[in-house]
XYZ file of C-alpha atoms in Angstrom:
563
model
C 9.476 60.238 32.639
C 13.059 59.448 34.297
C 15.159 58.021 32.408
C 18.847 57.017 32.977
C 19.597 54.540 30.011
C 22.593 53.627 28.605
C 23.427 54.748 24.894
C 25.823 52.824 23.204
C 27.685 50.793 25.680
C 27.451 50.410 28.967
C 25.075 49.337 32.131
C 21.856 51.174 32.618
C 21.735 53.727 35.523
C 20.176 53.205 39.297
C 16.582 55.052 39.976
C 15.244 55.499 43.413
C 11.975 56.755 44.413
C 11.626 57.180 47.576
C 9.418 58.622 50.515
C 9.393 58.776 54.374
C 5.783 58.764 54.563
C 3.813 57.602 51.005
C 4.978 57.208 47.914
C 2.448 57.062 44.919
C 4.068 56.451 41.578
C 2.072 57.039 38.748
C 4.815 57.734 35.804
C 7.356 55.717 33.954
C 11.527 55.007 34.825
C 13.788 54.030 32.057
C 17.446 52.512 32.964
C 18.192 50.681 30.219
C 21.260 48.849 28.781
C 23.429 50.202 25.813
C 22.277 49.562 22.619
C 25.409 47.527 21.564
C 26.395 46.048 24.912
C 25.586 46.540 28.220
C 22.505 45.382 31.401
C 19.672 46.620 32.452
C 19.864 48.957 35.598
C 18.949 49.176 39.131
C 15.162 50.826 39.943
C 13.722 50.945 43.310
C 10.104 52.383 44.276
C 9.529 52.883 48.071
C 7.389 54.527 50.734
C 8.661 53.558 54.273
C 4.769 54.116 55.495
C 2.686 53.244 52.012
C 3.074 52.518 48.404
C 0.950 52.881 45.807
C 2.352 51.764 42.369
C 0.579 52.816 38.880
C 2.917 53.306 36.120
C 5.650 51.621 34.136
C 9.278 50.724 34.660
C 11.925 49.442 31.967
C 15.239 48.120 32.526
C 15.658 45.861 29.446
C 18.324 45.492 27.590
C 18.824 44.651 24.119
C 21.993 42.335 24.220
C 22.650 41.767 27.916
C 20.212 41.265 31.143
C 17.268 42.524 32.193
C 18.140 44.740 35.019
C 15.923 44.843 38.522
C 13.139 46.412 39.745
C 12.402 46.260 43.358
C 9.220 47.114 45.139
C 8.644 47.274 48.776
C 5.269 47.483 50.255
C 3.886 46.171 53.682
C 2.034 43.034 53.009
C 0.965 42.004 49.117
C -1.467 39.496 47.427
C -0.744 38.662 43.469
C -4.416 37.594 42.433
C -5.412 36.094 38.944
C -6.352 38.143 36.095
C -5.472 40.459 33.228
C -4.028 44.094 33.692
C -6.692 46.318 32.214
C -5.200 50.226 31.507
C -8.552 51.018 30.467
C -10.094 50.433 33.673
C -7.996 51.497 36.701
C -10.792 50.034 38.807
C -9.305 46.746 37.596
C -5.410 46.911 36.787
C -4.367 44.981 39.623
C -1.861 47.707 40.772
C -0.602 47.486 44.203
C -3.011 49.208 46.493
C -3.240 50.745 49.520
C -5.474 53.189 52.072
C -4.425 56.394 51.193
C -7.403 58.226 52.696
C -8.655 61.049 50.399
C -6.715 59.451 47.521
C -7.929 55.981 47.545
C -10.128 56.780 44.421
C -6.853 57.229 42.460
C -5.534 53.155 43.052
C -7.160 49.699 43.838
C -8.260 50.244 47.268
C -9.151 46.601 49.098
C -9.744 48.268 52.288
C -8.014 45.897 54.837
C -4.548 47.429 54.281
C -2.801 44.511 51.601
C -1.273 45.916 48.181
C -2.680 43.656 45.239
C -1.141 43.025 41.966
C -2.561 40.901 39.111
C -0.907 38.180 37.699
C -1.246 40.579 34.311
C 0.368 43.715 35.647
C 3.304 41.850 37.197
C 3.926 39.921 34.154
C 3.959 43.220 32.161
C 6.561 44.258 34.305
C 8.592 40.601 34.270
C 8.909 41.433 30.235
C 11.460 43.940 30.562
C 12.468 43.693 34.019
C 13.660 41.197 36.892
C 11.057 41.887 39.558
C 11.802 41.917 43.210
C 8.465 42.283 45.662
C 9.738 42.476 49.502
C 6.809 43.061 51.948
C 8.020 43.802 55.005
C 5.340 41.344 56.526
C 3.827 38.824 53.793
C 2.900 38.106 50.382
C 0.149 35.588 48.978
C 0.108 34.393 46.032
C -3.254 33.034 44.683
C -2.197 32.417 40.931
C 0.864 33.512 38.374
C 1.174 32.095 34.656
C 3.162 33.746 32.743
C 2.914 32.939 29.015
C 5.492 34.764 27.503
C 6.738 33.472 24.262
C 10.192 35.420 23.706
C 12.138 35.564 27.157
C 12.497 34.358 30.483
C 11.603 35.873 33.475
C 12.924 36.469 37.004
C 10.604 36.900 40.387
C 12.239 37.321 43.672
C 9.670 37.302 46.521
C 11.038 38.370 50.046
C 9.068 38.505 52.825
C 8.740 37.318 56.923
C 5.808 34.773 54.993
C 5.009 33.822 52.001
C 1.728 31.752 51.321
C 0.530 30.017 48.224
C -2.734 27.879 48.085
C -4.458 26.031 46.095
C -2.341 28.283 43.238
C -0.095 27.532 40.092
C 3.569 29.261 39.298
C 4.213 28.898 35.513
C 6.662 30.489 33.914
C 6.772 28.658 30.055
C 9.916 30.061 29.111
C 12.134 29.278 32.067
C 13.483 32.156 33.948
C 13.608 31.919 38.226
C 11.286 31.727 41.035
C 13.214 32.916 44.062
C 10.626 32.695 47.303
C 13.055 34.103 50.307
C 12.117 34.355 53.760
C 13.245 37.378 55.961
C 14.255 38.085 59.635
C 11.349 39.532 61.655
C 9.418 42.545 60.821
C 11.814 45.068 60.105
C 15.012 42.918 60.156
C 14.625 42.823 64.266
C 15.795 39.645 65.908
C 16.120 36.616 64.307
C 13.592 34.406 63.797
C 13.072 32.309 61.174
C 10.511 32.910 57.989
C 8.357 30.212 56.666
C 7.185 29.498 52.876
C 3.723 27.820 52.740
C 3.019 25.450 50.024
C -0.779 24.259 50.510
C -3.687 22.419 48.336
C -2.314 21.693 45.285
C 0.438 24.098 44.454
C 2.872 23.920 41.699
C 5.737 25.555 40.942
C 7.003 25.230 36.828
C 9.708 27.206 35.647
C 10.435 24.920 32.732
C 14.512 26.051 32.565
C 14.572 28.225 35.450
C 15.411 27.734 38.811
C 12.974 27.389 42.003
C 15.084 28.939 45.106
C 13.586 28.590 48.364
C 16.000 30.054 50.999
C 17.013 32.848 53.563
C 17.498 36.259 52.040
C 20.888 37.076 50.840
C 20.435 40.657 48.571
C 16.919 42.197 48.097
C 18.667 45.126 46.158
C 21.238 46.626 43.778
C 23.989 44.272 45.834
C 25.037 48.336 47.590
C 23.289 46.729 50.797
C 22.217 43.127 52.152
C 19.247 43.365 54.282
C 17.543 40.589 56.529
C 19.887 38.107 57.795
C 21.911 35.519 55.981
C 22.062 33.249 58.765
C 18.616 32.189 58.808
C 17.452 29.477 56.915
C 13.607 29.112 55.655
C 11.162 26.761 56.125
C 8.823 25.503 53.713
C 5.572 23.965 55.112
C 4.068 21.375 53.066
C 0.123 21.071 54.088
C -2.969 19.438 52.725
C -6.684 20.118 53.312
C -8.026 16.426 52.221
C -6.300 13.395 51.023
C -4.160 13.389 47.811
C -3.882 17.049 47.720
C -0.224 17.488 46.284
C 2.107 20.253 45.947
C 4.447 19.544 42.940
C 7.937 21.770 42.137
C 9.039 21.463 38.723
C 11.628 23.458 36.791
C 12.861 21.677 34.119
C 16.467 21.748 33.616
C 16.843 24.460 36.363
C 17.717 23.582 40.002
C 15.638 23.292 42.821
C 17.116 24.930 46.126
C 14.977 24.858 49.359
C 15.558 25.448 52.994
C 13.707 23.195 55.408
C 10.690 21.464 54.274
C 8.237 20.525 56.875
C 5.331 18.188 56.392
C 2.625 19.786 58.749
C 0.795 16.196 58.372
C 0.560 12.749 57.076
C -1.631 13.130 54.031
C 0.921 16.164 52.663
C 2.510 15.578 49.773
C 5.792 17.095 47.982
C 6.688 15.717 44.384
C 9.736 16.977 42.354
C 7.873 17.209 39.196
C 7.879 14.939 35.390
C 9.962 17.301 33.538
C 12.830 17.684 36.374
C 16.201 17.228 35.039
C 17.714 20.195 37.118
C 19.815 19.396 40.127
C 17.786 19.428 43.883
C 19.125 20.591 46.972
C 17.546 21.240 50.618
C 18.635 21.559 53.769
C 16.003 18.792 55.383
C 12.976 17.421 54.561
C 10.344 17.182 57.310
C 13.175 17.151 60.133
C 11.389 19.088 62.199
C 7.970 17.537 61.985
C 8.031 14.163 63.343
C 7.258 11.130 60.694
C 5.124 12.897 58.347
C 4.358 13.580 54.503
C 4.795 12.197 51.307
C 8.309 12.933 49.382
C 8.699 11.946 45.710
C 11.183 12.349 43.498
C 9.182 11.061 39.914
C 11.750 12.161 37.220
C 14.926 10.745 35.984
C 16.508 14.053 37.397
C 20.164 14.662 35.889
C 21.740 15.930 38.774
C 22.329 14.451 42.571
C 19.884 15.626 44.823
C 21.971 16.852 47.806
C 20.820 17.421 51.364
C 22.426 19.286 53.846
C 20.089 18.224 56.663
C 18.114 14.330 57.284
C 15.123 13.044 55.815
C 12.101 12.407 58.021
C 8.972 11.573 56.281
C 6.176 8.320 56.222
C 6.752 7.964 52.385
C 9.934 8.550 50.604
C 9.290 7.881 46.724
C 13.147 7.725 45.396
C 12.135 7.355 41.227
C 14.795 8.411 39.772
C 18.148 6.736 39.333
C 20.823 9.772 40.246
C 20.277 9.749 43.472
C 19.866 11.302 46.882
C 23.028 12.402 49.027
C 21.911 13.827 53.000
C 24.773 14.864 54.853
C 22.779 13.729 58.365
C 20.450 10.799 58.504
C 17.401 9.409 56.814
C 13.620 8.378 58.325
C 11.016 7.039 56.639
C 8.336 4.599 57.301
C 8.162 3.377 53.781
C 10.776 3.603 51.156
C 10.390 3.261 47.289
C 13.698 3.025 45.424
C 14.626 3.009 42.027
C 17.931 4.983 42.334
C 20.598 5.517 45.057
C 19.999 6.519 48.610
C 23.588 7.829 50.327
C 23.406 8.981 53.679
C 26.156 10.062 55.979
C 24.171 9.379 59.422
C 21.706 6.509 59.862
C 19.130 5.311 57.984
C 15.951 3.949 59.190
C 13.874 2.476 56.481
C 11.229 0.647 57.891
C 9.441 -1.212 54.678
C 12.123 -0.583 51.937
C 10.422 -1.793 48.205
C 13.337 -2.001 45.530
C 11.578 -1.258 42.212
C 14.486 -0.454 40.270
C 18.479 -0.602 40.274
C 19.323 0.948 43.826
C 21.898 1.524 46.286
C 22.092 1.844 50.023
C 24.515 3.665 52.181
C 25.479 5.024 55.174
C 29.648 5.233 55.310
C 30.365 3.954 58.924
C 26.431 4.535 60.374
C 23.750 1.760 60.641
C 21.171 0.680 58.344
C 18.047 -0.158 60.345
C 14.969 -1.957 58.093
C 11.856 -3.627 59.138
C 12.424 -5.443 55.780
C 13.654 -5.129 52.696
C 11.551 -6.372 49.234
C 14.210 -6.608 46.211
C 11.646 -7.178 42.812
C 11.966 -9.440 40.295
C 14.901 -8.207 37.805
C 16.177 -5.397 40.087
C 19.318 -4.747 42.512
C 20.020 -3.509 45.935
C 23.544 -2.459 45.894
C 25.419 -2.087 49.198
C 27.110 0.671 48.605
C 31.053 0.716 48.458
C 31.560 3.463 51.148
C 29.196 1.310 54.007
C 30.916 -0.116 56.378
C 28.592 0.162 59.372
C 25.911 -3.070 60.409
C 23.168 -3.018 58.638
C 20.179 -4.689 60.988
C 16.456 -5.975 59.540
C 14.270 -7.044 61.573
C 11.660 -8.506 60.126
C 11.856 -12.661 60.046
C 11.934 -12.163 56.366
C 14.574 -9.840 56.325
C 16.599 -9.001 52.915
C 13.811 -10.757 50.521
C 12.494 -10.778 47.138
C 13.169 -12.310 43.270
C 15.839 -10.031 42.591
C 19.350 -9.467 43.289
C 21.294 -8.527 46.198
C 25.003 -7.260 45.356
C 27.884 -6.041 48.010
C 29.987 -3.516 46.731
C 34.341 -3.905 47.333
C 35.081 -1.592 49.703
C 38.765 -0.815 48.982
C 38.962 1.481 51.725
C 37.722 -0.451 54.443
C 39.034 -3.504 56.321
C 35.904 -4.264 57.942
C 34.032 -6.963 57.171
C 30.370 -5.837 56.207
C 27.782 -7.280 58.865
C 24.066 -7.790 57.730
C 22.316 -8.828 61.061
C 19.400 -10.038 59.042
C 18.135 -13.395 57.046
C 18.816 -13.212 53.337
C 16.449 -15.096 50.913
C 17.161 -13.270 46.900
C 17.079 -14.347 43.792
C 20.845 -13.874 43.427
C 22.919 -13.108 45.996
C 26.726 -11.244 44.374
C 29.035 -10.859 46.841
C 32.160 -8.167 45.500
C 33.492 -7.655 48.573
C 37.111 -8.818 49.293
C 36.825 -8.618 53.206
C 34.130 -10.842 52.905
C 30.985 -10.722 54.259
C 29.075 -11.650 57.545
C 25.589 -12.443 58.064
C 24.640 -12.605 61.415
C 20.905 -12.645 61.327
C 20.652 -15.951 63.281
C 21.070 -16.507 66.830
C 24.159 -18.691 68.168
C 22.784 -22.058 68.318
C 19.734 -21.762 66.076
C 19.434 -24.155 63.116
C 17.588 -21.578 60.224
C 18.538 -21.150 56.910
C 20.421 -17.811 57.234
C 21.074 -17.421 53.301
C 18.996 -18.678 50.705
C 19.667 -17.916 46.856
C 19.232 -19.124 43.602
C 22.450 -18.260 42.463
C 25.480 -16.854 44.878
C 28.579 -15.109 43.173
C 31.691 -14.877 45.540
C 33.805 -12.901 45.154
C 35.025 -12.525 48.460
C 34.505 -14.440 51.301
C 31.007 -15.433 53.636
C 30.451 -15.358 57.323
C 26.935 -16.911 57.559
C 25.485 -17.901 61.496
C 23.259 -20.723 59.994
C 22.502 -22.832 56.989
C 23.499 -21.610 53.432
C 21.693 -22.527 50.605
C 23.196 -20.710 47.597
C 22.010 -22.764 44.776
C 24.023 -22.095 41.938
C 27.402 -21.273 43.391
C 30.431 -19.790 41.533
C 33.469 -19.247 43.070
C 35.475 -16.156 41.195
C 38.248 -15.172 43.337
C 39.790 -16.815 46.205
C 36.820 -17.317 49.050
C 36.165 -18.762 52.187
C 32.315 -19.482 53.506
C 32.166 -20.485 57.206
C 28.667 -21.313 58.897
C 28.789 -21.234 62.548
C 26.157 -22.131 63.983
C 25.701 -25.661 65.954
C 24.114 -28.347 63.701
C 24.566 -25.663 60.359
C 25.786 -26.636 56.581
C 27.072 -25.645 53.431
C 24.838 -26.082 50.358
C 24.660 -25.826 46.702
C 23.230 -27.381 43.979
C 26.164 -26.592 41.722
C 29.539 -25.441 42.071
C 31.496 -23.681 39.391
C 35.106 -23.288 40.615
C 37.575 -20.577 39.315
C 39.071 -19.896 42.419
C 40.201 -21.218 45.509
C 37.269 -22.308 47.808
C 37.666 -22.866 51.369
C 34.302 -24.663 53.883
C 34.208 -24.201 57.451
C 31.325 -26.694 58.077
C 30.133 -30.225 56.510
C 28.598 -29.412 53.227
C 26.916 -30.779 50.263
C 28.122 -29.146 46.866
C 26.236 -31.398 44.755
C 27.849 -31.079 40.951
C 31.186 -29.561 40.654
C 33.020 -27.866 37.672
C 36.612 -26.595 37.644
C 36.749 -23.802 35.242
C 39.739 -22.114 36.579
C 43.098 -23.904 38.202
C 41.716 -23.707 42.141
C 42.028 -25.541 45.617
C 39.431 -26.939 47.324
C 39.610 -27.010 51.088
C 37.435 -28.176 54.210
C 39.560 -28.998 56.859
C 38.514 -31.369 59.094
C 34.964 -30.951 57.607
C 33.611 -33.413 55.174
C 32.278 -32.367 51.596
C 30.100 -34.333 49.706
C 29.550 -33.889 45.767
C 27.259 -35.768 42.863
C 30.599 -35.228 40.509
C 33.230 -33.349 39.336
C 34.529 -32.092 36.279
C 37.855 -30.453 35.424
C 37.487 -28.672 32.283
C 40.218 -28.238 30.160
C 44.274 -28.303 31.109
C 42.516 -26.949 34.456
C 43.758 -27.761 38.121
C 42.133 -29.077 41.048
C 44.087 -29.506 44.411
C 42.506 -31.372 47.105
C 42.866 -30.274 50.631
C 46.120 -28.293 52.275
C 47.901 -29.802 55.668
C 45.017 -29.523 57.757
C 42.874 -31.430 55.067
C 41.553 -34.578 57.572
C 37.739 -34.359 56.053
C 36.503 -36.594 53.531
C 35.429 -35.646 50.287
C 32.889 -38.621 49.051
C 31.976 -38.208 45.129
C 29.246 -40.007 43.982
C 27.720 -40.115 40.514
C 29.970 -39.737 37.503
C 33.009 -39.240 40.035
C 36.153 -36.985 39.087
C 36.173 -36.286 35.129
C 38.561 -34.516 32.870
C 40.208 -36.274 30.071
C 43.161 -33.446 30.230
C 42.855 -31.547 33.625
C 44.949 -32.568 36.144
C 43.497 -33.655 39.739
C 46.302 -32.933 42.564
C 46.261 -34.148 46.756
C 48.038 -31.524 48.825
C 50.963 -33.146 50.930
């Protein structure tokens, strides 16, 4: 027995085994923390040729952290099953060919060092484990069930592979999967992580790390290479097969996630409410792979690289930030989806209160579907043209609203038809809508109800149904043979027409100005509510204004002609 504990107060001590050839361990290390205060220690057990590791290792500590234990064989699979002392035949211990001492340890005769899921988790109760093959590690299955504490795993390694396989941990803890340099910290070349067949990952409060190696010991040393960042391969064997990462209230850090084909799927898992990061998601891969995000997750999911996939399932409402672009061939949204390069969205179904944007980068759509009772927001920091192709362009039941951009003196150009349920219009540099070409008589907007609160620069026919004017607003159609058109107008504002229209009922709810220039306006009535205001026309006023119906009404509003 070593032991190097702590007694009182203090940090346990640092334990290294090591050998230049073999190294077979077959005893116990204690390097505990203090009794009153104090973490665990620092073990390490290493053979630079061959390990073979039977015996016990504690760095617990009774009020601070678990200290680490770090093993380093050539190549390792953890397989499923129960540690058994009784039976060294069956412990799960790593293994290797030792020649005339093979009878000693697990022997699977093709070189790998196997653990069972029951002898690592013996050693994740009173110690952070590190394994770091110097080639790969495979994991086939870990639960660990422990009732008391959390746990932390660090795997390092050039690869790491899990198929088919569940990570549990039920009492939180961390899962840190890091990829290495090449064999033996040569060159630089990247590692890969891959997630096949069904995988999942739940840490319940712990964090899932996938990323480049930073420290794989006491923190004396850094080997591998921090400039390197992992890749995580998402692939599936037959339809539906999904990999799922979930740690609770932990974060989720990955590298770069590659979807090796079109039926793989990632999903950020029910119980997320931790925070997501990555540095891309299938850039690398062409349009591939299913990404979901099914969890009301707290935190922003931030990017560092784009989005490239053929599904992107957005349902949550925080949010995803990239810092480079986003690709997908259909989008599901029922939260925010901020971008600093372009976006191309293809099919883009609104199933919840969203946002779109892309600062001063385009917005490219084949269409966009808004449902019944939901909003697509335009976010306040877009400024660049957003462009939909389809002849249905912005569509749907439910509501289309521009954000004010205070920042940005630009007016906001959808080159696309708009046909919503309600159409909200917030921003005070107005608006243009240039989905129609010069010359061609189509109804560019169509809405049940239109809120301005800013101006609209439509090229075609505007039917905005119920229209209310809040702040000062111009609409201007401009297009040959084009008009204005609502069924009502509500008026608390100043309202300025570029083109004939037909306003059917008007009500004056606010002291405003009505203006058309040399442009005639035709209404079924109008009302002046109130001590309220109504001033026809400015000096260029030369347009008629016929009222038919009940005419102009308001027993103590005041009706005004400008000089």
């Amino acid at each position: 027995m070593i032991t190097a504990d702590a007694i009182e107060a203090g940090n346990g001590g640092k334990v290294i085994v090591w050998a230049d050839e073999t190294t077979i361990y077959n005893g116990g290390i204690s390097a505990q923390g203090g009794s009153e205060s104090g973490d665990g220690g620092f073990v390490e057990v290493s053979g630079k040729e061959n390990l073979a590791f039977y015996g016990d290792v504690s760095t617990d500590a009774v009020n601070g952290e678990k200290g680490q234990l770090l093993l380093d064989p050539t190549t390792i699979v953890i397989t499923t099953g129960e540690a058994d002392d009784e039976d060294e035949d069956q412990d799960g211990v790593l293994a290797v060919n030792l020649g005339g001492v093979t009878d000693l340890f697990k022997n699977t005769g093709t070189g790998e060092y196997t653990f069972s899921e029951g002898k690592l988790n013996d050693l994740l109760d009173s110690n952070s484990v590190t394994l770091a093959a110097t080639e790969s590690i495979t994991i086939e299955g870990l639960d660990n069930t422990n009732d008391t504490t959390s746990v932390n795993l660090t795997l390092i390694a050039d690869e790491i592979n899990i198929k088919n396989a569940s990570i549990t941990f039920t009492q939180g803890g961390s899962v840190n999967l890091l990829v290495t340099t090449g064999s033996g910290g040569t060159g630089i070349t990247e590692g890969t992580i891959n997630l096949k067949e069904n995988t999942e990952i739940t840490t319940a409060l712990g964090d899932i790390n996938m990323s480049e190696v930073v420290t794989i010991s006491d923190g004396s040393n850094t080997p591998g290479s921090t400039n390197v960042a992992s890749t995580v391969n998402i692939k599936s064997a037959t339809n539906n097969d999904v990999v799922t990462l979930d740690s609770g209230s932990g974060s989720i850090n990955l590298g770069n996630v590659v979807f090796e084909d079109n039926t793989s799927v990632l999903n950020i898992g029910a119980s997320q409410v931790g925070s997501v990061s990555a540095d891309s998601f299938g850039a690398n891969s062409g349009v591939t792979g299913t990404l979901g995000f099914n969890t009301d997750i707290a935190g922003l999911i931030t990017l560092n690289g784009g989005i490239n996939v053929n599904t992107l399932n957005v349902n949550h409402t925080s949010g995803i930030s990239t810092n480079s672009t986003v690709s997908a061939n259909t989008t599901n949204l029922y939260g925010d989806l901020t971008s600093t390069g372009a976006q191309s969205l293809s099919t883009t179904n609104v199933l919840g209160s969203a946002s779109i944007s892309a600062n001063a980068s385009t917005i490219n759509a084949a269409n966009i579907i808004i449902s019944n009772g939901e909003t697509l927001t335009i976010g306040a920091n877009h400024s660049g043209k957003i462009t939909v192709t389809a002849d249905t362009g912005i569509n749907g039941t439910g509501t289309l609203t521009v954000a004010n951009n205070d920042d940005n003196d630009v007016m906001l150009d959808i080159e696309s038809v708009i046909n919503v349920g309600t159409l909200n219009q917030n921003d005070a540099t107005g608006l243009k809508i240039s989905g129609v070409t010069e010359g061609n008589v189509e109804n560019s907007l169509t809405a049940s109800t239109t809120l301005l609160n800013g101006g609209l620069d439509v090229n075609g026919i505007l039917e905005m149904g119920a229209l209310t004017v809040n702040t000062a607003s111009t609409i201007s159609s401009n297009a040959d043979n084009t008009s204005i058109n609502a069924n009502t107008v509500t008026l608390n504002s100043n309202l300025t027409l570029s083109d004939n229209s037909s306003l059917g009922a008007i009500t004056v709810s606010g002291n405003s100005t009505l203006i058309s220039g040399t442009n005639q306006i035709s209404s079924s009535g109008i009302s002046i509510d109130g001590t309220n205001k109504l001033i026809i026309g400015d000096t260029t006023q030369t347009g008629k204004i016929p009222v038919t119906g009940t005419g102009i009404t308001g027993s103590t509003g005041t009706l005004e002609f400008a000089n």
